[in-house]
Amino acid sequence: MSAPPFLGRAPGKLILFGEHAVVYGHPALAMAVDRGTTVRLTPGEGPRRVRAAAMEDPRLPVALDALLPAQGLDVQIDTELPVGRGMGSSGSLAVALVRAWAAWQGRTASLQECIERGFRLERLFHGNPSGLDHTVSARGCALRYRRGSAGLQLEEIRLGPLPLVVLDTGKAGDTAELVAGVAARRPQVDPLLERIGALVLEVGPALEAGDLPVLGEAMRENQRLLAEIGVSSPEIESLVAFARTHGALGAKLAGAGGGGVVIALHPRPDELVAAAAEAGIEAFAVGPAR
Ligand code: MEV
């Protein structure tokens, strides 16, 4: 039986390769990261008090009402993820909440429960989520995935060493608008989307082996293709160039683009984080969740 505070924690995610192409049935690769969201539930007096700092959101009370009593249980939410940057902060909150709720009931939430209940909560945050974010959060691993008629098809993949740095553009991209923009540029961009899908399959062995030069080259190609399909931005291009100038083997946007975060593969991630700090760029090293 766990004792208060009742804790739930879940990681965020990064799309390593394949964003946008995945909307058209091609595979993509995502990884749970070693940063996430923690929910603490503490018995209290009277109406629920919520401390959510960076995750304060008008939709949060609705999500909390879906699981928790309105009285006698206080909620504290802390996240190490940049919010609204494509790192799955709301998916990780949804799964952390399910885990904390189960801990409060004196049990451990099953994977299926995290996925099913987590999805219901995710829907309260995003009207029509793809289901990827909370799935990666709940599983806590790296996945190759495809969108099928029956939902996501998932394949767990093993990762070798993957020293990554996240650089934040400081801007949120508008996913729906970016996805619609790509749709409007079809069929001209179809060969580019196809090449992104092929790249996802090609990088599998290099990811498993931790072959950094091959992965760096694949990231550079994926970024070129994303720029060609029209989802990069001046901020993204400037961070990609910054990372490359400071020794990154490859760098690309991660998520929908238009802003959000850039991931850079660097054999000495701390060097890039230090250079970014000096240049006033928000950056941090990340690795796989496990
Ligand atoms: C957004 O995080 C990833 C996209 O591929 C959209 C999606 O898969 O739903 C751009």
PDB file of C-alpha atoms and ligand atoms in Angstrom:
ATOM      1  CA  MET A   1       0.000   0.000   0.000  1.00  0.00           C
ATOM      2  CA  SER A   2       1.566   3.302  -0.974  1.00  0.00           C
ATOM      3  CA  ALA A   3       1.545   6.258   1.425  1.00  0.00           C
ATOM      4  CA  PRO A   4       0.779   9.874   0.524  1.00  0.00           C
ATOM      5  CA  PRO A   5       1.738  11.751  -1.503  1.00  0.00           C
ATOM      6  CA  PHE A   6       0.511   9.355  -4.179  1.00  0.00           C
ATOM      7  CA  LEU A   7       2.860   9.658  -7.110  1.00  0.00           C
ATOM      8  CA  GLY A   8       2.529   9.126 -10.816  1.00  0.00           C
ATOM      9  CA  ARG A   9       5.253   9.807 -13.314  1.00  0.00           C
ATOM     10  CA  ALA A  10       5.493   9.385 -17.083  1.00  0.00           C
ATOM     11  CA  PRO A  11       8.032  10.396 -19.714  1.00  0.00           C
ATOM     12  CA  GLY A  12       7.625  12.753 -22.642  1.00  0.00           C
ATOM     13  CA  LYS A  13       8.512  11.818 -26.208  1.00  0.00           C
ATOM     14  CA  LEU A  14      10.405  12.910 -29.259  1.00  0.00           C
ATOM     15  CA  ILE A  15       9.732  11.960 -32.862  1.00  0.00           C
ATOM     16  CA  LEU A  16      13.150  10.919 -34.120  1.00  0.00           C
ATOM     17  CA  PHE A  17      12.254  10.366 -37.784  1.00  0.00           C
ATOM     18  CA  GLY A  18       9.166  10.303 -39.978  1.00  0.00           C
ATOM     19  CA  GLU A  19       6.849  13.133 -38.857  1.00  0.00           C
ATOM     20  CA  HIS A  20       4.316  14.260 -41.478  1.00  0.00           C
ATOM     21  CA  ALA A  21       5.029  11.225 -43.697  1.00  0.00           C
ATOM     22  CA  VAL A  22       3.344   9.145 -40.971  1.00  0.00           C
ATOM     23  CA  VAL A  23       0.060  10.953 -41.681  1.00  0.00           C
ATOM     24  CA  TYR A  24       0.065   9.225 -45.119  1.00  0.00           C
ATOM     25  CA  GLY A  25       0.670   5.678 -43.909  1.00  0.00           C
ATOM     26  CA  HIS A  26       4.473   5.731 -43.836  1.00  0.00           C
ATOM     27  CA  PRO A  27       6.309   4.555 -40.710  1.00  0.00           C
ATOM     28  CA  ALA A  28       7.806   6.926 -38.119  1.00  0.00           C
ATOM     29  CA  LEU A  29      10.024   6.503 -35.085  1.00  0.00           C
ATOM     30  CA  ALA A  30       9.403   7.962 -31.652  1.00  0.00           C
ATOM     31  CA  MET A  31      11.182   7.573 -28.350  1.00  0.00           C
ATOM     32  CA  ALA A  32      10.208   8.098 -24.724  1.00  0.00           C
ATOM     33  CA  VAL A  33      12.725  10.476 -23.149  1.00  0.00           C
ATOM     34  CA  ASP A  34      14.389  10.698 -19.771  1.00  0.00           C
ATOM     35  CA  ARG A  35      12.326  13.777 -18.864  1.00  0.00           C
ATOM     36  CA  GLY A  36       8.694  13.760 -17.949  1.00  0.00           C
ATOM     37  CA  THR A  37       5.829  14.859 -15.781  1.00  0.00           C
ATOM     38  CA  THR A  38       5.133  14.007 -12.139  1.00  0.00           C
ATOM     39  CA  VAL A  39       1.728  14.163 -10.458  1.00  0.00           C
ATOM     40  CA  ARG A  40       1.517  14.192  -6.645  1.00  0.00           C
ATOM     41  CA  LEU A  41      -1.827  13.644  -4.921  1.00  0.00           C
ATOM     42  CA  THR A  42      -2.061  14.601  -1.253  1.00  0.00           C
ATOM     43  CA  PRO A  43      -5.108  14.255   0.986  1.00  0.00           C
ATOM     44  CA  GLY A  44      -6.323  17.772   1.885  1.00  0.00           C
ATOM     45  CA  GLU A  45      -9.247  19.634   3.411  1.00  0.00           C
ATOM     46  CA  GLY A  46     -12.119  20.985   1.329  1.00  0.00           C
ATOM     47  CA  PRO A  47     -12.168  21.658  -2.427  1.00  0.00           C
ATOM     48  CA  ARG A  48      -9.262  20.357  -4.505  1.00  0.00           C
ATOM     49  CA  ARG A  49      -6.277  22.689  -4.684  1.00  0.00           C
ATOM     50  CA  VAL A  50      -4.141  22.429  -7.805  1.00  0.00           C
ATOM     51  CA  ARG A  51      -0.578  23.593  -8.309  1.00  0.00           C
ATOM     52  CA  ALA A  52       0.441  23.069 -11.908  1.00  0.00           C
ATOM     53  CA  ALA A  53       2.997  25.819 -12.682  1.00  0.00           C
ATOM     54  CA  ALA A  54       4.009  25.409 -16.344  1.00  0.00           C
ATOM     55  CA  MET A  55       1.076  23.083 -17.036  1.00  0.00           C
ATOM     56  CA  GLU A  56      -1.652  25.508 -15.958  1.00  0.00           C
ATOM     57  CA  ASP A  57      -4.341  25.159 -18.628  1.00  0.00           C
ATOM     58  CA  PRO A  58      -8.078  25.912 -18.730  1.00  0.00           C
ATOM     59  CA  ARG A  59      -8.695  22.279 -19.768  1.00  0.00           C
ATOM     60  CA  LEU A  60      -6.842  20.870 -16.755  1.00  0.00           C
ATOM     61  CA  PRO A  61      -9.791  21.023 -14.264  1.00  0.00           C
ATOM     62  CA  VAL A  62     -11.919  19.061 -16.753  1.00  0.00           C
ATOM     63  CA  ALA A  63      -9.246  16.360 -16.987  1.00  0.00           C
ATOM     64  CA  LEU A  64      -8.890  16.240 -13.201  1.00  0.00           C
ATOM     65  CA  ASP A  65     -12.682  16.023 -12.757  1.00  0.00           C
ATOM     66  CA  ALA A  66     -12.685  12.969 -15.026  1.00  0.00           C
ATOM     67  CA  LEU A  67     -10.620  11.000 -12.493  1.00  0.00           C
ATOM     68  CA  LEU A  68     -10.448  12.613  -9.088  1.00  0.00           C
ATOM     69  CA  PRO A  69     -12.904  13.667  -6.375  1.00  0.00           C
ATOM     70  CA  ALA A  70     -13.594  17.407  -6.259  1.00  0.00           C
ATOM     71  CA  GLN A  71     -12.890  17.491  -2.519  1.00  0.00           C
ATOM     72  CA  GLY A  72     -10.212  16.184  -0.186  1.00  0.00           C
ATOM     73  CA  LEU A  73      -7.370  15.552  -2.617  1.00  0.00           C
ATOM     74  CA  ASP A  74      -4.815  18.178  -3.620  1.00  0.00           C
ATOM     75  CA  VAL A  75      -2.855  17.938  -6.852  1.00  0.00           C
ATOM     76  CA  GLN A  76       0.641  19.053  -7.677  1.00  0.00           C
ATOM     77  CA  ILE A  77       1.953  18.764 -11.231  1.00  0.00           C
ATOM     78  CA  ASP A  78       5.583  19.301 -12.204  1.00  0.00           C
ATOM     79  CA  THR A  79       7.098  18.810 -15.612  1.00  0.00           C
ATOM     80  CA  GLU A  80      10.633  18.831 -16.967  1.00  0.00           C
ATOM     81  CA  LEU A  81       9.290  19.107 -20.514  1.00  0.00           C
ATOM     82  CA  PRO A  82       8.887  22.290 -22.536  1.00  0.00           C
ATOM     83  CA  VAL A  83       5.119  22.640 -22.878  1.00  0.00           C
ATOM     84  CA  GLY A  84       3.520  22.922 -26.336  1.00  0.00           C
ATOM     85  CA  ARG A  85       6.701  22.087 -28.233  1.00  0.00           C
ATOM     86  CA  GLY A  86       5.903  18.615 -29.561  1.00  0.00           C
ATOM     87  CA  MET A  87       7.512  16.718 -26.683  1.00  0.00           C
ATOM     88  CA  GLY A  88       4.265  15.132 -25.555  1.00  0.00           C
ATOM     89  CA  SER A  89       3.801  17.104 -22.338  1.00  0.00           C
ATOM     90  CA  SER A  90       0.028  16.556 -22.198  1.00  0.00           C
ATOM     91  CA  GLY A  91       0.380  12.844 -23.049  1.00  0.00           C
ATOM     92  CA  SER A  92       2.873  12.450 -20.221  1.00  0.00           C
ATOM     93  CA  LEU A  93       0.571  14.383 -17.872  1.00  0.00           C
ATOM     94  CA  ALA A  94      -2.336  12.115 -18.844  1.00  0.00           C
ATOM     95  CA  VAL A  95      -0.389   8.925 -18.052  1.00  0.00           C
ATOM     96  CA  ALA A  96       1.168  10.374 -14.879  1.00  0.00           C
ATOM     97  CA  LEU A  97      -2.319  11.293 -13.707  1.00  0.00           C
ATOM     98  CA  VAL A  98      -3.625   7.764 -14.293  1.00  0.00           C
ATOM     99  CA  ARG A  99      -0.650   6.358 -12.374  1.00  0.00           C
ATOM    100  CA  ALA A 100      -1.095   8.762  -9.451  1.00  0.00           C
ATOM    101  CA  TRP A 101      -4.831   8.025  -9.352  1.00  0.00           C
ATOM    102  CA  ALA A 102      -4.119   4.271  -9.216  1.00  0.00           C
ATOM    103  CA  ALA A 103      -1.493   4.828  -6.476  1.00  0.00           C
ATOM    104  CA  TRP A 104      -4.124   6.731  -4.480  1.00  0.00           C
ATOM    105  CA  GLN A 105      -6.328   3.642  -4.824  1.00  0.00           C
ATOM    106  CA  GLY A 106      -3.464   1.543  -3.423  1.00  0.00           C
ATOM    107  CA  ARG A 107      -2.528  -0.186  -6.674  1.00  0.00           C
ATOM    108  CA  THR A 108      -0.372   0.094  -9.762  1.00  0.00           C
ATOM    109  CA  ALA A 109      -2.007   1.097 -13.053  1.00  0.00           C
ATOM    110  CA  SER A 110      -1.633  -1.530 -15.776  1.00  0.00           C
ATOM    111  CA  LEU A 111      -0.209  -0.612 -19.184  1.00  0.00           C
ATOM    112  CA  GLN A 112      -3.630  -1.093 -20.771  1.00  0.00           C
ATOM    113  CA  GLU A 113      -5.249   1.191 -18.207  1.00  0.00           C
ATOM    114  CA  CYS A 114      -2.600   3.866 -18.783  1.00  0.00           C
ATOM    115  CA  ILE A 115      -3.219   3.656 -22.527  1.00  0.00           C
ATOM    116  CA  GLU A 116      -7.033   3.598 -22.377  1.00  0.00           C
ATOM    117  CA  ARG A 117      -7.626   6.114 -19.602  1.00  0.00           C
ATOM    118  CA  GLY A 118      -4.652   8.175 -20.741  1.00  0.00           C
ATOM    119  CA  PHE A 119      -6.228   8.492 -24.186  1.00  0.00           C
ATOM    120  CA  ARG A 120      -9.526   9.687 -22.717  1.00  0.00           C
ATOM    121  CA  LEU A 121      -7.627  12.369 -20.805  1.00  0.00           C
ATOM    122  CA  GLU A 122      -5.505  13.301 -23.841  1.00  0.00           C
ATOM    123  CA  ARG A 123      -8.737  13.843 -25.774  1.00  0.00           C
ATOM    124  CA  LEU A 124      -9.760  16.468 -23.246  1.00  0.00           C
ATOM    125  CA  PHE A 125      -6.557  18.366 -24.010  1.00  0.00           C
ATOM    126  CA  HIS A 126      -6.461  17.807 -27.788  1.00  0.00           C
ATOM    127  CA  GLY A 127      -9.758  17.244 -29.596  1.00  0.00           C
ATOM    128  CA  ASN A 128      -8.418  14.573 -31.920  1.00  0.00           C
ATOM    129  CA  PRO A 129      -4.995  13.339 -30.800  1.00  0.00           C
ATOM    130  CA  SER A 130      -3.164  10.728 -32.889  1.00  0.00           C
ATOM    131  CA  GLY A 131      -2.760   8.568 -29.790  1.00  0.00           C
ATOM    132  CA  LEU A 132       0.987   8.448 -30.185  1.00  0.00           C
ATOM    133  CA  ASP A 133       2.062  10.687 -27.320  1.00  0.00           C
ATOM    134  CA  HIS A 134       0.323   8.973 -24.438  1.00  0.00           C
ATOM    135  CA  THR A 135       1.152   5.526 -25.915  1.00  0.00           C
ATOM    136  CA  VAL A 136       4.872   6.294 -25.960  1.00  0.00           C
ATOM    137  CA  SER A 137       4.578   7.779 -22.461  1.00  0.00           C
ATOM    138  CA  ALA A 138       2.801   4.697 -21.132  1.00  0.00           C
ATOM    139  CA  ARG A 139       5.206   2.256 -22.759  1.00  0.00           C
ATOM    140  CA  GLY A 140       8.323   4.258 -21.931  1.00  0.00           C
ATOM    141  CA  CYS A 141      10.337   2.905 -24.851  1.00  0.00           C
ATOM    142  CA  ALA A 142      11.199   3.617 -28.486  1.00  0.00           C
ATOM    143  CA  LEU A 143       8.657   2.620 -31.111  1.00  0.00           C
ATOM    144  CA  ARG A 144       8.392   2.370 -34.849  1.00  0.00           C
ATOM    145  CA  TYR A 145       4.761   3.072 -35.682  1.00  0.00           C
ATOM    146  CA  ARG A 146       2.325   3.392 -38.543  1.00  0.00           C
ATOM    147  CA  ARG A 147      -1.219   4.656 -38.713  1.00  0.00           C
ATOM    148  CA  GLY A 148      -3.518   1.866 -39.818  1.00  0.00           C
ATOM    149  CA  SER A 149      -7.280   1.696 -40.229  1.00  0.00           C
ATOM    150  CA  ALA A 150      -7.353  -0.079 -36.844  1.00  0.00           C
ATOM    151  CA  GLY A 151      -5.268   2.598 -35.103  1.00  0.00           C
ATOM    152  CA  LEU A 152      -1.543   2.671 -34.436  1.00  0.00           C
ATOM    153  CA  GLN A 153       0.588  -0.321 -35.365  1.00  0.00           C
ATOM    154  CA  LEU A 154       3.522  -0.414 -32.994  1.00  0.00           C
ATOM    155  CA  GLU A 155       6.826  -2.161 -32.969  1.00  0.00           C
ATOM    156  CA  GLU A 156       9.172  -1.701 -30.023  1.00  0.00           C
ATOM    157  CA  ILE A 157      12.740  -1.051 -31.096  1.00  0.00           C
ATOM    158  CA  ARG A 158      15.980  -1.231 -29.187  1.00  0.00           C
ATOM    159  CA  LEU A 159      18.239   1.774 -29.134  1.00  0.00           C
ATOM    160  CA  GLY A 160      21.990   1.954 -28.864  1.00  0.00           C
ATOM    161  CA  PRO A 161      23.639   5.088 -27.461  1.00  0.00           C
ATOM    162  CA  LEU A 162      21.822   8.194 -28.722  1.00  0.00           C
ATOM    163  CA  PRO A 163      23.355  11.423 -27.370  1.00  0.00           C
ATOM    164  CA  LEU A 164      20.797  14.078 -28.251  1.00  0.00           C
ATOM    165  CA  VAL A 165      20.348  17.736 -27.430  1.00  0.00           C
ATOM    166  CA  VAL A 166      16.970  19.463 -27.605  1.00  0.00           C
ATOM    167  CA  LEU A 167      17.070  23.121 -28.696  1.00  0.00           C
ATOM    168  CA  ASP A 168      13.884  25.106 -28.213  1.00  0.00           C
ATOM    169  CA  THR A 169      12.736  27.647 -30.811  1.00  0.00           C
ATOM    170  CA  GLY A 170      10.631  29.226 -28.055  1.00  0.00           C
ATOM    171  CA  LYS A 171       7.628  29.083 -30.377  1.00  0.00           C
ATOM    172  CA  ALA A 172       4.770  26.628 -30.672  1.00  0.00           C
ATOM    173  CA  GLY A 173       4.049  25.329 -34.170  1.00  0.00           C
ATOM    174  CA  ASP A 174       0.407  24.912 -35.147  1.00  0.00           C
ATOM    175  CA  THR A 175       0.180  21.174 -35.887  1.00  0.00           C
ATOM    176  CA  ALA A 176      -3.237  21.262 -37.593  1.00  0.00           C
ATOM    177  CA  GLU A 177      -2.178  24.129 -39.853  1.00  0.00           C
ATOM    178  CA  LEU A 178       1.147  22.483 -40.742  1.00  0.00           C
ATOM    179  CA  VAL A 179      -0.509  19.139 -41.509  1.00  0.00           C
ATOM    180  CA  ALA A 180      -3.119  20.942 -43.663  1.00  0.00           C
ATOM    181  CA  GLY A 181      -0.321  22.805 -45.477  1.00  0.00           C
ATOM    182  CA  VAL A 182       1.360  19.521 -46.418  1.00  0.00           C
ATOM    183  CA  ALA A 183      -1.997  18.098 -47.574  1.00  0.00           C
ATOM    184  CA  ALA A 184      -2.453  21.139 -49.830  1.00  0.00           C
ATOM    185  CA  ARG A 185       0.979  20.559 -51.426  1.00  0.00           C
ATOM    186  CA  ARG A 186       0.180  16.979 -52.425  1.00  0.00           C
ATOM    187  CA  PRO A 187       0.648  15.210 -54.776  1.00  0.00           C
ATOM    188  CA  GLN A 188       3.830  17.225 -55.544  1.00  0.00           C
ATOM    189  CA  VAL A 189       5.348  16.374 -52.133  1.00  0.00           C
ATOM    190  CA  ASP A 190       4.433  12.660 -52.250  1.00  0.00           C
ATOM    191  CA  PRO A 191       7.894  11.491 -53.403  1.00  0.00           C
ATOM    192  CA  LEU A 192       9.436  13.454 -50.496  1.00  0.00           C
ATOM    193  CA  LEU A 193       7.029  11.863 -48.016  1.00  0.00           C
ATOM    194  CA  GLU A 194       7.847   8.459 -49.472  1.00  0.00           C
ATOM    195  CA  ARG A 195      11.567   9.082 -49.072  1.00  0.00           C
ATOM    196  CA  ILE A 196      11.020  10.053 -45.411  1.00  0.00           C
ATOM    197  CA  GLY A 197       9.186   6.759 -44.880  1.00  0.00           C
ATOM    198  CA  ALA A 198      12.033   4.818 -46.521  1.00  0.00           C
ATOM    199  CA  LEU A 199      14.555   6.636 -44.333  1.00  0.00           C
ATOM    200  CA  VAL A 200      12.703   5.460 -41.216  1.00  0.00           C
ATOM    201  CA  LEU A 201      13.183   1.848 -42.275  1.00  0.00           C
ATOM    202  CA  GLU A 202      16.813   2.407 -43.257  1.00  0.00           C
ATOM    203  CA  VAL A 203      17.879   3.895 -39.903  1.00  0.00           C
ATOM    204  CA  GLY A 204      16.662   0.940 -37.802  1.00  0.00           C
ATOM    205  CA  PRO A 205      20.009  -0.929 -37.705  1.00  0.00           C
ATOM    206  CA  ALA A 206      21.992   2.294 -37.083  1.00  0.00           C
ATOM    207  CA  LEU A 207      19.705   3.188 -34.167  1.00  0.00           C
ATOM    208  CA  GLU A 208      20.174  -0.227 -32.633  1.00  0.00           C
ATOM    209  CA  ALA A 209      23.949  -0.122 -33.143  1.00  0.00           C
ATOM    210  CA  GLY A 210      24.309   3.510 -32.012  1.00  0.00           C
ATOM    211  CA  ASP A 211      26.030   4.305 -35.333  1.00  0.00           C
ATOM    212  CA  LEU A 212      26.208   8.071 -34.871  1.00  0.00           C
ATOM    213  CA  PRO A 213      27.682   9.094 -38.283  1.00  0.00           C
ATOM    214  CA  VAL A 214      24.924   7.189 -40.131  1.00  0.00           C
ATOM    215  CA  LEU A 215      22.241   8.591 -37.828  1.00  0.00           C
ATOM    216  CA  GLY A 216      23.613  12.119 -38.228  1.00  0.00           C
ATOM    217  CA  GLU A 217      23.455  11.839 -42.001  1.00  0.00           C
ATOM    218  CA  ALA A 218      19.909  10.464 -41.821  1.00  0.00           C
ATOM    219  CA  MET A 219      18.865  13.393 -39.623  1.00  0.00           C
ATOM    220  CA  ARG A 220      20.345  15.852 -42.100  1.00  0.00           C
ATOM    221  CA  GLU A 221      18.472  14.222 -44.965  1.00  0.00           C
ATOM    222  CA  ASN A 222      15.219  14.074 -42.988  1.00  0.00           C
ATOM    223  CA  GLN A 223      15.523  17.781 -42.162  1.00  0.00           C
ATOM    224  CA  ARG A 224      16.178  18.678 -45.824  1.00  0.00           C
ATOM    225  CA  LEU A 225      13.063  16.749 -46.824  1.00  0.00           C
ATOM    226  CA  LEU A 226      10.955  18.384 -44.097  1.00  0.00           C
ATOM    227  CA  ALA A 227      12.145  21.806 -45.259  1.00  0.00           C
ATOM    228  CA  GLU A 228      11.234  20.879 -48.835  1.00  0.00           C
ATOM    229  CA  ILE A 229       7.722  19.851 -47.853  1.00  0.00           C
ATOM    230  CA  GLY A 230       7.377  23.270 -46.236  1.00  0.00           C
ATOM    231  CA  VAL A 231       7.222  22.626 -42.481  1.00  0.00           C
ATOM    232  CA  SER A 232      10.532  24.136 -41.359  1.00  0.00           C
ATOM    233  CA  SER A 233      10.872  27.766 -40.300  1.00  0.00           C
ATOM    234  CA  PRO A 234      13.640  30.376 -40.053  1.00  0.00           C
ATOM    235  CA  GLU A 235      13.925  29.680 -36.294  1.00  0.00           C
ATOM    236  CA  ILE A 236      14.303  25.940 -36.903  1.00  0.00           C
ATOM    237  CA  GLU A 237      16.857  26.451 -39.678  1.00  0.00           C
ATOM    238  CA  SER A 238      18.846  28.786 -37.474  1.00  0.00           C
ATOM    239  CA  LEU A 239      18.973  26.236 -34.616  1.00  0.00           C
ATOM    240  CA  VAL A 240      19.892  23.433 -37.026  1.00  0.00           C
ATOM    241  CA  ALA A 241      22.752  25.580 -38.384  1.00  0.00           C
ATOM    242  CA  PHE A 242      23.828  26.523 -34.837  1.00  0.00           C
ATOM    243  CA  ALA A 243      23.955  22.854 -33.801  1.00  0.00           C
ATOM    244  CA  ARG A 244      25.902  21.862 -36.923  1.00  0.00           C
ATOM    245  CA  THR A 245      28.398  24.722 -36.427  1.00  0.00           C
ATOM    246  CA  HIS A 246      28.942  23.499 -32.871  1.00  0.00           C
ATOM    247  CA  GLY A 247      29.745  19.907 -33.805  1.00  0.00           C
ATOM    248  CA  ALA A 248      26.355  18.183 -34.180  1.00  0.00           C
ATOM    249  CA  LEU A 249      26.495  15.280 -36.640  1.00  0.00           C
ATOM    250  CA  GLY A 250      22.936  16.026 -37.695  1.00  0.00           C
ATOM    251  CA  ALA A 251      19.958  18.054 -36.539  1.00  0.00           C
ATOM    252  CA  LYS A 252      16.296  18.206 -37.442  1.00  0.00           C
ATOM    253  CA  LEU A 253      12.969  19.500 -36.241  1.00  0.00           C
ATOM    254  CA  ALA A 254      11.076  17.003 -34.073  1.00  0.00           C
ATOM    255  CA  GLY A 255       7.281  17.091 -34.304  1.00  0.00           C
ATOM    256  CA  ALA A 256       5.100  19.176 -36.554  1.00  0.00           C
ATOM    257  CA  GLY A 257       7.665  21.952 -37.216  1.00  0.00           C
ATOM    258  CA  GLY A 258       6.847  25.623 -37.728  1.00  0.00           C
ATOM    259  CA  GLY A 259       8.520  26.154 -34.327  1.00  0.00           C
ATOM    260  CA  GLY A 260       8.710  23.572 -31.536  1.00  0.00           C
ATOM    261  CA  VAL A 261      12.022  21.900 -30.844  1.00  0.00           C
ATOM    262  CA  VAL A 262      15.056  20.833 -32.833  1.00  0.00           C
ATOM    263  CA  ILE A 263      16.982  17.683 -31.931  1.00  0.00           C
ATOM    264  CA  ALA A 264      20.704  17.523 -32.546  1.00  0.00           C
ATOM    265  CA  LEU A 265      22.906  14.454 -32.422  1.00  0.00           C
ATOM    266  CA  HIS A 266      26.176  15.352 -30.748  1.00  0.00           C
ATOM    267  CA  PRO A 267      28.897  13.002 -29.467  1.00  0.00           C
ATOM    268  CA  ARG A 268      29.510  15.416 -26.533  1.00  0.00           C
ATOM    269  CA  PRO A 269      26.038  16.811 -25.804  1.00  0.00           C
ATOM    270  CA  ASP A 270      27.203  18.912 -22.836  1.00  0.00           C
ATOM    271  CA  GLU A 271      29.399  20.979 -25.167  1.00  0.00           C
ATOM    272  CA  LEU A 272      26.421  21.888 -27.337  1.00  0.00           C
ATOM    273  CA  VAL A 273      24.243  22.627 -24.296  1.00  0.00           C
ATOM    274  CA  ALA A 274      26.967  24.964 -22.963  1.00  0.00           C
ATOM    275  CA  ALA A 275      27.366  26.721 -26.340  1.00  0.00           C
ATOM    276  CA  ALA A 276      23.584  27.158 -26.561  1.00  0.00           C
ATOM    277  CA  ALA A 277      23.430  28.618 -23.038  1.00  0.00           C
ATOM    278  CA  GLU A 278      26.120  31.112 -23.976  1.00  0.00           C
ATOM    279  CA  ALA A 279      24.122  32.099 -27.066  1.00  0.00           C
ATOM    280  CA  GLY A 280      20.919  32.487 -25.021  1.00  0.00           C
ATOM    281  CA  ILE A 281      19.278  29.400 -26.546  1.00  0.00           C
ATOM    282  CA  GLU A 282      17.176  27.129 -24.325  1.00  0.00           C
ATOM    283  CA  ALA A 283      18.732  23.647 -24.679  1.00  0.00           C
ATOM    284  CA  PHE A 284      19.161  20.429 -22.714  1.00  0.00           C
ATOM    285  CA  ALA A 285      20.555  16.943 -23.234  1.00  0.00           C
ATOM    286  CA  VAL A 286      18.089  14.067 -23.509  1.00  0.00           C
ATOM    287  CA  GLY A 287      18.345  10.329 -23.741  1.00  0.00           C
ATOM    288  CA  PRO A 288      15.979   7.397 -23.975  1.00  0.00           C
ATOM    289  CA  ALA A 289      13.680   6.865 -20.982  1.00  0.00           C
ATOM    290  CA  ARG A 290      15.258   3.459 -20.401  1.00  0.00           C
TER     291      ARG A 290
HETATM  292  C1  MEV B   1       3.106  15.962 -34.942  1.00  0.00           C
HETATM  293  O1  MEV B   1       3.698  15.754 -33.668  1.00  0.00           O
HETATM  294  C2  MEV B   1       3.488  14.840 -35.865  1.00  0.00           C
HETATM  295  C3  MEV B   1       2.838  14.924 -37.225  1.00  0.00           C
HETATM  296  O2  MEV B   1       3.329  13.826 -37.989  1.00  0.00           O
HETATM  297  C4  MEV B   1       1.341  14.874 -37.143  1.00  0.00           C
HETATM  298  C5  MEV B   1       0.821  13.549 -36.694  1.00  0.00           C
HETATM  299  O3  MEV B   1       1.497  12.519 -36.801  1.00  0.00           O
HETATM  300  O4  MEV B   1      -0.348  13.539 -36.230  1.00  0.00           O
HETATM  301  C6  MEV B   1       3.217  16.200 -37.948  1.00  0.00           C
END
